[in-house]
Short mmCIF file of C-alpha atoms in Angstrom, two decimals:
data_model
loop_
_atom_site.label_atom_id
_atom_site.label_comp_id
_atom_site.label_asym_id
_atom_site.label_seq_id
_atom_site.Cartn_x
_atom_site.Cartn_y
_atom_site.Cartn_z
CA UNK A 1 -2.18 -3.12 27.28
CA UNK A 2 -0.44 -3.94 24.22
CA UNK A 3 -1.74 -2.30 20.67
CA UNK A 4 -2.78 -4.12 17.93
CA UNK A 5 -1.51 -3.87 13.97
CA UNK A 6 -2.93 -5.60 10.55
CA UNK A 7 -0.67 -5.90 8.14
CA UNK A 8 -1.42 -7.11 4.54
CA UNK A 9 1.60 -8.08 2.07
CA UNK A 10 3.62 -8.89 5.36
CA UNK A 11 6.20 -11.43 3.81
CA UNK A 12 8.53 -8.97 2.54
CA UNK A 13 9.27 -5.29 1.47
CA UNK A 14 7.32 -3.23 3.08
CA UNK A 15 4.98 -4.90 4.86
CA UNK A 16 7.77 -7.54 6.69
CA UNK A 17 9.49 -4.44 7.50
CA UNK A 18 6.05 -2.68 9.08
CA UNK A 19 5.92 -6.21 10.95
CA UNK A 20 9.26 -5.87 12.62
CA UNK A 21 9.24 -2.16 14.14
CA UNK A 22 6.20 -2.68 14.99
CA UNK A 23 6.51 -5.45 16.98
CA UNK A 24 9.83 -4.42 18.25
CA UNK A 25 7.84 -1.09 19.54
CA UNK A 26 5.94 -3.35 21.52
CA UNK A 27 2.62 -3.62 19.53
CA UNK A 28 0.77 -7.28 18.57
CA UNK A 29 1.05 -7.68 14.76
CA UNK A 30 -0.81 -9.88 12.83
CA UNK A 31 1.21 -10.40 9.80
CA UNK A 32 -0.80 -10.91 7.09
CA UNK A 33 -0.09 -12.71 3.58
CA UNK A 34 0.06 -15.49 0.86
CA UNK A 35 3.17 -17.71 1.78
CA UNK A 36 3.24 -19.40 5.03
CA UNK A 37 6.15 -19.85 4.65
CA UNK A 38 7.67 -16.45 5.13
CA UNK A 39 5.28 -15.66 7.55
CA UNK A 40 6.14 -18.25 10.08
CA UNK A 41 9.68 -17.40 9.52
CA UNK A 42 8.67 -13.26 10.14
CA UNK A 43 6.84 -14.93 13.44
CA UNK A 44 10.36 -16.15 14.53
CA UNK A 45 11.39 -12.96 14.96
CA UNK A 46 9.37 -11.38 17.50
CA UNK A 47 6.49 -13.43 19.55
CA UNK A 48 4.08 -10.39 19.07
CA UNK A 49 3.95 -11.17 15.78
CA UNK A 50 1.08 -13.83 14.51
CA UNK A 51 1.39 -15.14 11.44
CA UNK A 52 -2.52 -14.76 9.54
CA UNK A 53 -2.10 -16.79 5.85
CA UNK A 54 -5.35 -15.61 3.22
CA UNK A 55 -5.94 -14.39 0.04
CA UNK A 56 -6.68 -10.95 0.11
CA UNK A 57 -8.71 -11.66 -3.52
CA UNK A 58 -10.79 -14.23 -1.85
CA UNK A 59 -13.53 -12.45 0.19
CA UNK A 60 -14.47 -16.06 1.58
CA UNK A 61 -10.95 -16.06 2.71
CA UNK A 62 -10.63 -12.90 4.16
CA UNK A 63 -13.27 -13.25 5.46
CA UNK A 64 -12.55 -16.23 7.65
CA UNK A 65 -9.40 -14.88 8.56
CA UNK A 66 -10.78 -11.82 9.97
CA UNK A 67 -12.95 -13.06 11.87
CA UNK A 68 -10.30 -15.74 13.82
CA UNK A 69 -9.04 -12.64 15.05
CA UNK A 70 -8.80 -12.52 19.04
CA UNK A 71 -8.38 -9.00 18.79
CA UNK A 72 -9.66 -5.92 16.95
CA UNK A 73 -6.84 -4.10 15.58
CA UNK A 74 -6.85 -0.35 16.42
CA UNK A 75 -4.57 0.39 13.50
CA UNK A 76 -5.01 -1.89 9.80
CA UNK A 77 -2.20 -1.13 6.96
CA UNK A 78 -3.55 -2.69 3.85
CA UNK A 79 -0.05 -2.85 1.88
CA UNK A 80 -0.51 -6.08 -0.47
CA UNK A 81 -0.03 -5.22 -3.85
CA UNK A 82 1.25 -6.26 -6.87
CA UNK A 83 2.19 -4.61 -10.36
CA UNK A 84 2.64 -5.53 -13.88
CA UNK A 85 3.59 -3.41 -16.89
CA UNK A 86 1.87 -2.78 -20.16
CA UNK A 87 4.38 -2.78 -23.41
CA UNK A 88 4.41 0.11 -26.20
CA UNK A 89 0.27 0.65 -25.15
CA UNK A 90 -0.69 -2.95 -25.87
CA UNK A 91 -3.62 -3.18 -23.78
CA UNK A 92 -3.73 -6.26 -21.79
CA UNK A 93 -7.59 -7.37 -20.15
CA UNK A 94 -5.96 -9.99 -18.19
CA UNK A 95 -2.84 -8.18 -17.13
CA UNK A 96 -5.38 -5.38 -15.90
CA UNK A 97 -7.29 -7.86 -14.10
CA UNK A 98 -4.64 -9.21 -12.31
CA UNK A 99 -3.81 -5.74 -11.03
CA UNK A 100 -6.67 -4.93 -9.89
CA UNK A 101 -7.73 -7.83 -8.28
CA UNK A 102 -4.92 -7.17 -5.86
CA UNK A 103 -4.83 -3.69 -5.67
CA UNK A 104 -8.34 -2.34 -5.78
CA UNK A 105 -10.14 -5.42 -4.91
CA UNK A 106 -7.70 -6.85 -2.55
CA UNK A 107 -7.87 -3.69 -0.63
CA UNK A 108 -11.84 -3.40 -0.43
CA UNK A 109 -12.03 -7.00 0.86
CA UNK A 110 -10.38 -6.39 3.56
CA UNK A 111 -12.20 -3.30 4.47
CA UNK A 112 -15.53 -5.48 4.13
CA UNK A 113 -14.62 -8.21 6.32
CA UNK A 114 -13.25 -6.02 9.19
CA UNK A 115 -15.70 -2.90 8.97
CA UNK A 116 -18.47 -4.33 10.73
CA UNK A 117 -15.73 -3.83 13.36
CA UNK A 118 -14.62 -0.48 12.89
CA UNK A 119 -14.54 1.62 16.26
CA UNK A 120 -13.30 5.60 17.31
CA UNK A 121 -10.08 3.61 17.73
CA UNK A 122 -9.64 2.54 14.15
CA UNK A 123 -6.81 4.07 11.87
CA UNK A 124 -7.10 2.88 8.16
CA UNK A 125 -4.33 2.88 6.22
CA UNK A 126 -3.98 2.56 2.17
CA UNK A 127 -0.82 1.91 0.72
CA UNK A 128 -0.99 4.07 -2.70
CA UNK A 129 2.09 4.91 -4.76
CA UNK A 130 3.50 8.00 -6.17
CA UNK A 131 2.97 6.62 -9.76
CA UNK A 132 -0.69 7.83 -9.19
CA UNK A 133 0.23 11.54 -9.79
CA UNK A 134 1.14 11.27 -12.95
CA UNK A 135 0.46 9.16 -16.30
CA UNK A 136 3.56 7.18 -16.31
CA UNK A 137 4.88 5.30 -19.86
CA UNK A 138 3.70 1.47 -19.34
CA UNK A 139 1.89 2.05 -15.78
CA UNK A 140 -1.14 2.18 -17.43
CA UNK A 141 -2.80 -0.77 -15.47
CA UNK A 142 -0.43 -0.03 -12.02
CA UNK A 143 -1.07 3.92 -12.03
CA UNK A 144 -4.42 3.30 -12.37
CA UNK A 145 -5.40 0.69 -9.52
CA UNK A 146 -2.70 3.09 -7.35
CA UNK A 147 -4.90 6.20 -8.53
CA UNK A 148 -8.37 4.57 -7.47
CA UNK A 149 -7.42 3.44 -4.51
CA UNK A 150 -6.06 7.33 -4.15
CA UNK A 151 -9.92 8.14 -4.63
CA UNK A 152 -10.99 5.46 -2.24
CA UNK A 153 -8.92 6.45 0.88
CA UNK A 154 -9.47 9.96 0.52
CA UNK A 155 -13.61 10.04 0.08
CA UNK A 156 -13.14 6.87 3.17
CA UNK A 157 -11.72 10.01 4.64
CA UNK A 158 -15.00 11.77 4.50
CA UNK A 159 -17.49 9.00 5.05
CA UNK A 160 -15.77 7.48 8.00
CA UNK A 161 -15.30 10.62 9.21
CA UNK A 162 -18.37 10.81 11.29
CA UNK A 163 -18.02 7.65 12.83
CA UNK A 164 -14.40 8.63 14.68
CA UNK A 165 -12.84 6.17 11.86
CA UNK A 166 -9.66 7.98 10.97
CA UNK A 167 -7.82 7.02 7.17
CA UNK A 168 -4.62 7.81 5.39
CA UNK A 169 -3.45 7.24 2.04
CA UNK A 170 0.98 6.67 1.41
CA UNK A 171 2.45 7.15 -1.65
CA UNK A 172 5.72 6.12 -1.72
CA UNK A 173 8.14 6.61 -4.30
CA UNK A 174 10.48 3.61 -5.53
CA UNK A 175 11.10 1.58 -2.44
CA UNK A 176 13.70 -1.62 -2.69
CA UNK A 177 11.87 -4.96 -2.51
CA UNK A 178 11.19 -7.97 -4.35
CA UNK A 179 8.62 -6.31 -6.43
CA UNK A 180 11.20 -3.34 -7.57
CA UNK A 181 13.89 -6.00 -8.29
CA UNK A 182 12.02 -6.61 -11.58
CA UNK A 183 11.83 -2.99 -12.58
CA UNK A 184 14.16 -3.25 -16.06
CA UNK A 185 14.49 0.77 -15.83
CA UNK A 186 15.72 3.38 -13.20
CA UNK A 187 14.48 4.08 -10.62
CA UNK A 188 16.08 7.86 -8.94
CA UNK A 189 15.81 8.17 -5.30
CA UNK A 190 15.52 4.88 -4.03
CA UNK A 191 15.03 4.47 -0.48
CA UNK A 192 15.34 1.49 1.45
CA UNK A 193 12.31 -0.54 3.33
CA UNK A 194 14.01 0.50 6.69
CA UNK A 195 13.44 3.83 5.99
CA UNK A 196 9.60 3.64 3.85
CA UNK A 197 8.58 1.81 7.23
CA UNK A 198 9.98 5.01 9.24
CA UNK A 199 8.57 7.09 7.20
CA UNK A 200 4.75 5.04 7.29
CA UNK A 201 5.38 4.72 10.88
CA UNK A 202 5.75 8.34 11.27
CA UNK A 203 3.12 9.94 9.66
CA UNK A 204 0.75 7.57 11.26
CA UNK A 205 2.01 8.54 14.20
CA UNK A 206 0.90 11.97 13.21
CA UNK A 207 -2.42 11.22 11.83
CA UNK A 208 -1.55 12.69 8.72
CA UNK A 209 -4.27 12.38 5.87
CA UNK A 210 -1.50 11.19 2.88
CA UNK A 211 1.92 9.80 3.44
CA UNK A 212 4.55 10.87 0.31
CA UNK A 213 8.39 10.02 0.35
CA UNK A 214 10.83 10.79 -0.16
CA UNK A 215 10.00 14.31 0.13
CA UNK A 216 11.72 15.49 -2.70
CA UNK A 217 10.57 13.38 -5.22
CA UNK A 218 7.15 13.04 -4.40
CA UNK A 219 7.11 16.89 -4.31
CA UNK A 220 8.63 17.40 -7.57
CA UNK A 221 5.79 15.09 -9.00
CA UNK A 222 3.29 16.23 -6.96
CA UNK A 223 4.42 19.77 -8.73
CA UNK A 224 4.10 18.44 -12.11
CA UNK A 225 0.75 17.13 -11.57
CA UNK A 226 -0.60 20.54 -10.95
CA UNK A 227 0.21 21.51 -15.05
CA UNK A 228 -2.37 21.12 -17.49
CA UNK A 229 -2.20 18.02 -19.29
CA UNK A 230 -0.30 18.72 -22.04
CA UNK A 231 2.52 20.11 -19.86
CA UNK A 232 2.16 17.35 -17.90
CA UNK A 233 3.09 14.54 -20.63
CA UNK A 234 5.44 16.62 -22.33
CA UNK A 235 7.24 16.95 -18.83
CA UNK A 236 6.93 13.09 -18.37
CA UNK A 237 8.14 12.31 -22.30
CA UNK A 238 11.35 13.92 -21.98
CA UNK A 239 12.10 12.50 -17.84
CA UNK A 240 11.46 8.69 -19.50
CA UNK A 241 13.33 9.69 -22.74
CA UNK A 242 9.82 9.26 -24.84
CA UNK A 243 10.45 12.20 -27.00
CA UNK A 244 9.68 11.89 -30.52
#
């Protein structure tokens, strides 16, 4: 009997790229996002994938969609996201707002409308970011809704615990999609969706409690992180070239 696999943020990068191996490994994926569009063109690739159109900051509408599901997924990768820089520390409200609506809220939607569902079967899985280790020049409103939902996926972890509910948190480094196109800065180590959905795919497969690539950036930050704080932004000043 075939699995089945939610996917949020489906209609490209990461998500469309989740959507593909999956389905070519033989599991039903509902392919979840904004733009029909894309995802009726990502349901011509494969007929186990089913293309599932909502707004993940619409709990009405995620709600609806949830519940037209013929199946329970076993395994739901909440990957929408979006992100937005601040410029020399001008705070924003609105820019924040946006952010989060997607990335924090977006994310607990979802686990609303489906957890009345929730079985010993069920993997969660957050999609983080690496930027959540450290404070980051301009990532101020990104790092943060990346950090939180950090928070949430790891005391999920805990609470679910009891009820067989199994979560895991990825932080990827910089991964080439649509949303990265717009970065106007470097980006070292960039890895390809082809191999972020390997590496997702993977650990997963493995259960494991946080997701990080590549290895050896995320390690190097993840090393960083563990200075006091001082350390810690004098380390990031001089990577970014923010030195007085």
């Amino acid at each position: 009997m075939a699995k089945h696999v939610l996917i949020t943020g489906a209609s490209s990068g990461i998500g469309k790229q989740l959507s593909i191996d999956y389905a070519s490994q033989g599991w039903h994926v509902y392919a979840c996002g904004q733009n029909l569009d894309r995802l009726e063109a990502l349901g011509m690739v494969s007929e186990r994938i089913t293309p599932l159109a909502f707004d993940v900051c619409n709990l009405e509408s995620v709600t609806a969609a949830m519940a037209s599901l013929t199946e329970m997924p076993e395994l739901i990768i909440l990957n929408a996201g979006t992100c937005e820089y601040i410029e020399h520390g001008k705070v924003d409200v609105a820019l924040f707002r946006r952010i989060y609506e997607v990335n924090i809220f977006g994310v607990l939607n979802c686990i609303e409308a489906l957890q009345p569902r929730f079985s010993d079967k069920t993997h969660l899985v957050l999609i983080g970011s690496s930027a959540s280790y450290l404070p980051l020049p301009r990532a101020e409103a990104y790092g943060s809704s990346k950090a939180a939902l950090a928070y949430i996926a790891n005391t999920l972890a805990i609470d679910l615990e009891r009820d067989g509910v199994t979560v895991s948190l990825v932080s990827p480094g910089f991964v080439k999609t649509p949303l990265t196109d717009k970065n106007d800065f470097a980006m070292p180590m960039l890895v390809s969706p082809e191999f972020a959905s390997e590496q997702i795919m993977q650990g997963i497969n493995e259960k494991k409690k946080e997701i990080h690539f590549p290895k050896k950036f995320s390690l190097f930050l993840k090393t960083l992180s563990l200075l006091p704080i001082g350390l810690q932004l004098a380390a990031v000043k001089r990577m970014t070239g923010k030195t007085s």
